[in-house]
Amino acid sequence: MISTREIEILRFVNEFGFCEIRQIMKQFCIKQSRCYQIMQSLEKKELVRRQSIFYGRPGIYRLSRKGASYTDLPALTKIPLAHYGHQLAIVDVCYKLRLLYPEASWVSERRLIQEKFSEGLGKRGHLSDGMLIFSDQSQVAIEIELAVKAKTRLQKILRSYNSQFVIKEVWYFCSKAAASALTPLVINMPFIKIYSINEFLK
């Protein structure tokens, strides 16, 4: 037997591929002890897997193939180590954006890939880290920049955004260094907004 709450947790985890216990606690307003009980129960049912990836950092949870059968996305088969911190930051930013814009729907990168988002940038070769879709169907692409990308790569992504009209705005959540590199490139692109990511990781 699996409860409705457990299914909701499975769907949340699989929406991002993996996450930490603290992120599940925040999303579902569950105390730590109770959250561990739930996740241990899901482990015993072979629905989730817990892994310790980096020394000194909390373990992460991801779904087994059996667990993913309760969702509409496939299980993540491999943890992207090069983008580990970036992926966790996406979960944190999404949580804050959902609080700020409860009327908007969040579409994860995994879902954009799975559904081959027909009207977005997917057909041009770039997918955002996520997307907010508001009640009027306007779309805001979400980009997380913790490290500084090469200028040519940034320019290519920005040209892609500049050449389409479906996405209303692009919100970049950046580290200080990434914001400094990006700011001069978007002077003539008022639809691109740059925010400090620090407030969204607390």
Tab-separated table of C-alpha atoms in Angstrom:
chain	number	residue	atom	x	y	z
A	1	MET	CA	0.000	0.000	0.000
A	2	ILE	CA	1.152	3.521	-0.784
A	3	SER	CA	-0.526	6.706	0.414
A	4	THR	CA	-1.498	9.782	-1.577
A	5	ARG	CA	1.158	11.792	0.263
A	6	GLU	CA	3.826	9.239	-0.638
A	7	ILE	CA	2.841	9.429	-4.299
A	8	GLU	CA	3.083	13.221	-4.133
A	9	ILE	CA	6.599	12.900	-2.710
A	10	LEU	CA	7.595	10.449	-5.442
A	11	ARG	CA	6.336	12.857	-8.094
A	12	PHE	CA	8.172	15.775	-6.513
A	13	VAL	CA	11.479	13.917	-6.343
A	14	ASN	CA	11.197	12.639	-9.896
A	15	GLU	CA	10.270	16.050	-11.267
A	16	PHE	CA	13.853	17.103	-10.548
A	17	GLY	CA	15.520	13.705	-10.758
A	18	PHE	CA	16.890	13.841	-7.220
A	19	CYS	CA	16.803	16.039	-4.129
A	20	GLU	CA	17.879	16.255	-0.495
A	21	ILE	CA	15.754	15.489	2.554
A	22	ARG	CA	15.610	19.183	3.533
A	23	GLN	CA	13.941	19.997	0.226
A	24	ILE	CA	11.276	17.352	0.756
A	25	MET	CA	10.709	18.676	4.268
A	26	LYS	CA	10.182	22.238	2.991
A	27	GLN	CA	7.990	21.263	0.072
A	28	PHE	CA	5.602	19.184	2.188
A	29	CYS	CA	5.983	20.971	5.543
A	30	ILE	CA	7.112	17.773	7.252
A	31	LYS	CA	9.286	17.636	10.363
A	32	GLN	CA	12.671	16.001	9.939
A	33	SER	CA	11.977	12.903	12.022
A	34	ARG	CA	8.694	12.234	10.225
A	35	CYS	CA	10.258	12.881	6.822
A	36	TYR	CA	12.995	10.333	7.494
A	37	GLN	CA	10.326	7.793	8.511
A	38	ILE	CA	8.477	8.327	5.229
A	39	MET	CA	11.605	8.082	3.103
A	40	GLN	CA	12.786	4.965	4.938
A	41	SER	CA	9.389	3.405	4.295
A	42	LEU	CA	9.670	4.241	0.596
A	43	GLU	CA	13.159	2.715	0.564
A	44	LYS	CA	11.853	-0.513	2.115
A	45	LYS	CA	9.177	-0.622	-0.566
A	46	GLU	CA	11.986	-0.266	-3.126
A	47	LEU	CA	10.459	2.920	-4.506
A	48	VAL	CA	13.332	5.282	-3.720
A	49	ARG	CA	17.088	4.980	-3.416
A	50	ARG	CA	19.251	6.985	-1.070
A	51	GLN	CA	22.828	7.745	-2.103
A	52	SER	CA	25.705	9.623	-0.484
A	53	ILE	CA	27.497	11.336	-3.343
A	54	PHE	CA	29.976	13.737	-1.740
A	55	TYR	CA	31.678	13.466	1.642
A	56	GLY	CA	30.261	15.919	4.149
A	57	ARG	CA	27.084	16.562	2.183
A	58	PRO	CA	23.658	15.078	2.913
A	59	GLY	CA	22.589	12.078	0.909
A	60	ILE	CA	20.163	12.462	-1.961
A	61	TYR	CA	17.052	10.550	-2.906
A	62	ARG	CA	16.037	9.425	-6.377
A	63	LEU	CA	13.401	7.023	-7.607
A	64	SER	CA	13.810	3.416	-8.628
A	65	ARG	CA	12.134	2.234	-11.810
A	66	LYS	CA	9.363	0.856	-9.617
A	67	GLY	CA	8.970	4.220	-7.885
A	68	ALA	CA	8.899	6.063	-11.206
A	69	SER	CA	5.922	3.935	-12.269
A	70	TYR	CA	3.855	6.126	-9.924
A	71	THR	CA	4.885	9.221	-11.900
A	72	ASP	CA	4.795	10.285	-15.546
A	73	LEU	CA	8.555	10.711	-15.895
A	74	PRO	CA	11.241	7.999	-16.120
A	75	ALA	CA	13.561	7.383	-13.186
A	76	LEU	CA	16.892	9.187	-13.298
A	77	THR	CA	19.460	6.504	-14.069
A	78	LYS	CA	22.614	8.488	-13.345
A	79	ILE	CA	23.454	11.369	-11.028
A	80	PRO	CA	25.008	14.219	-13.069
A	81	LEU	CA	28.029	14.887	-10.846
A	82	ALA	CA	29.244	17.867	-12.899
A	83	HIS	CA	25.896	19.571	-12.347
A	84	TYR	CA	25.162	18.270	-8.845
A	85	GLY	CA	25.055	21.640	-7.064
A	86	HIS	CA	23.280	23.220	-10.003
A	87	GLN	CA	20.482	20.639	-9.894
A	88	LEU	CA	19.939	21.109	-6.163
A	89	ALA	CA	19.869	24.886	-6.671
A	90	ILE	CA	17.079	24.450	-9.215
A	91	VAL	CA	14.950	22.699	-6.570
A	92	ASP	CA	15.542	25.552	-4.106
A	93	VAL	CA	14.759	28.265	-6.650
A	94	CYS	CA	11.617	26.434	-7.747
A	95	TYR	CA	10.420	26.238	-4.135
A	96	LYS	CA	10.794	30.011	-3.644
A	97	LEU	CA	9.191	30.827	-6.991
A	98	ARG	CA	6.187	28.659	-6.161
A	99	LEU	CA	5.743	30.628	-2.927
A	100	LEU	CA	6.039	33.947	-4.761
A	101	TYR	CA	3.819	32.946	-7.683
A	102	PRO	CA	1.349	30.308	-6.446
A	103	GLU	CA	-0.861	30.870	-9.484
A	104	ALA	CA	1.903	29.771	-11.856
A	105	SER	CA	2.705	26.208	-12.897
A	106	TRP	CA	6.279	24.960	-12.812
A	107	VAL	CA	7.604	22.907	-15.714
A	108	SER	CA	10.931	21.227	-14.956
A	109	GLU	CA	13.739	20.701	-17.427
A	110	ARG	CA	13.133	16.964	-17.211
A	111	ARG	CA	9.543	17.524	-18.307
A	112	LEU	CA	10.606	19.925	-21.055
A	113	ILE	CA	12.887	17.204	-22.383
A	114	GLN	CA	10.293	14.451	-21.971
A	115	GLU	CA	7.504	16.364	-23.669
A	116	LYS	CA	9.769	18.090	-26.203
A	117	PHE	CA	8.164	21.398	-25.380
A	118	SER	CA	6.758	22.267	-28.798
A	119	GLU	CA	6.619	26.036	-28.556
A	120	GLY	CA	9.752	26.780	-26.557
A	121	LEU	CA	13.466	26.785	-27.210
A	122	GLY	CA	13.747	23.006	-27.306
A	123	LYS	CA	13.498	22.897	-31.064
A	124	ARG	CA	16.355	25.384	-31.250
A	125	GLY	CA	18.656	23.208	-29.200
A	126	HIS	CA	18.468	24.912	-25.796
A	127	LEU	CA	16.182	24.129	-22.894
A	128	SER	CA	15.918	26.322	-19.832
A	129	ASP	CA	16.390	24.913	-16.323
A	130	GLY	CA	12.667	25.297	-15.815
A	131	MET	CA	9.699	27.360	-16.844
A	132	LEU	CA	6.862	29.182	-15.117
A	133	ILE	CA	3.548	29.211	-16.951
A	134	PHE	CA	1.091	31.783	-15.625
A	135	SER	CA	-2.698	31.714	-15.728
A	136	ASP	CA	-2.719	33.852	-18.886
A	137	GLN	CA	-0.435	31.206	-20.478
A	138	SER	CA	2.537	33.569	-20.559
A	139	GLN	CA	5.834	31.723	-20.181
A	140	VAL	CA	8.907	32.736	-18.187
A	141	ALA	CA	12.077	30.720	-18.712
A	142	ILE	CA	14.174	30.116	-15.588
A	143	GLU	CA	17.956	29.869	-15.797
A	144	ILE	CA	20.324	29.067	-12.913
A	145	GLU	CA	23.906	30.280	-13.290
A	146	LEU	CA	26.265	29.359	-10.455
A	147	ALA	CA	29.443	29.300	-12.544
A	148	VAL	CA	30.586	31.606	-15.332
A	149	LYS	CA	29.883	30.200	-18.775
A	150	ALA	CA	32.099	30.964	-21.760
A	151	LYS	CA	31.065	34.223	-23.431
A	152	THR	CA	30.422	32.523	-26.770
A	153	ARG	CA	28.129	29.972	-25.158
A	154	LEU	CA	26.182	32.670	-23.336
A	155	GLN	CA	25.823	34.676	-26.520
A	156	LYS	CA	24.487	31.643	-28.380
A	157	ILE	CA	21.844	31.032	-25.704
A	158	LEU	CA	20.887	34.703	-25.631
A	159	ARG	CA	20.532	34.816	-29.416
A	160	SER	CA	18.170	31.847	-29.171
A	161	TYR	CA	16.008	33.699	-26.668
A	162	ASN	CA	16.165	36.903	-28.711
A	163	SER	CA	14.884	35.178	-31.838
A	164	GLN	CA	11.659	33.774	-30.382
A	165	PHE	CA	8.458	35.367	-29.114
A	166	VAL	CA	6.708	32.606	-27.187
A	167	ILE	CA	8.672	33.138	-23.976
A	168	LYS	CA	7.707	36.465	-22.411
A	169	GLU	CA	10.728	36.849	-20.132
A	170	VAL	CA	13.860	35.024	-19.028
A	171	TRP	CA	14.807	35.171	-15.366
A	172	TYR	CA	18.428	34.441	-14.558
A	173	PHE	CA	19.303	33.542	-10.950
A	174	CYS	CA	23.036	34.058	-10.731
A	175	SER	CA	26.038	33.990	-8.471
A	176	LYS	CA	27.832	37.330	-8.243
A	177	ALA	CA	30.486	36.283	-10.759
A	178	ALA	CA	27.945	34.896	-13.219
A	179	ALA	CA	25.833	38.053	-12.961
A	180	SER	CA	28.883	40.216	-13.714
A	181	ALA	CA	29.619	38.192	-16.831
A	182	LEU	CA	26.010	38.190	-18.020
A	183	THR	CA	24.991	41.795	-17.331
A	184	PRO	CA	26.890	43.512	-20.182
A	185	LEU	CA	25.540	40.953	-22.670
A	186	VAL	CA	21.865	41.716	-21.978
A	187	ILE	CA	21.894	45.521	-21.963
A	188	ASN	CA	19.667	45.615	-25.043
A	189	MET	CA	17.476	42.706	-23.955
A	190	PRO	CA	14.947	44.149	-21.464
A	191	PHE	CA	12.993	40.871	-21.363
A	192	ILE	CA	15.951	39.223	-19.593
A	193	LYS	CA	16.028	39.824	-15.839
A	194	ILE	CA	19.005	39.061	-13.586
A	195	TYR	CA	18.575	38.222	-9.895
A	196	SER	CA	20.984	37.261	-7.148
A	197	ILE	CA	20.569	33.582	-6.358
A	198	ASN	CA	21.712	33.994	-2.743
A	199	GLU	CA	18.258	34.886	-1.452
A	200	PHE	CA	16.768	31.836	-3.157
A	201	LEU	CA	19.174	29.352	-1.596
A	202	LYS	CA	18.367	30.245	2.000
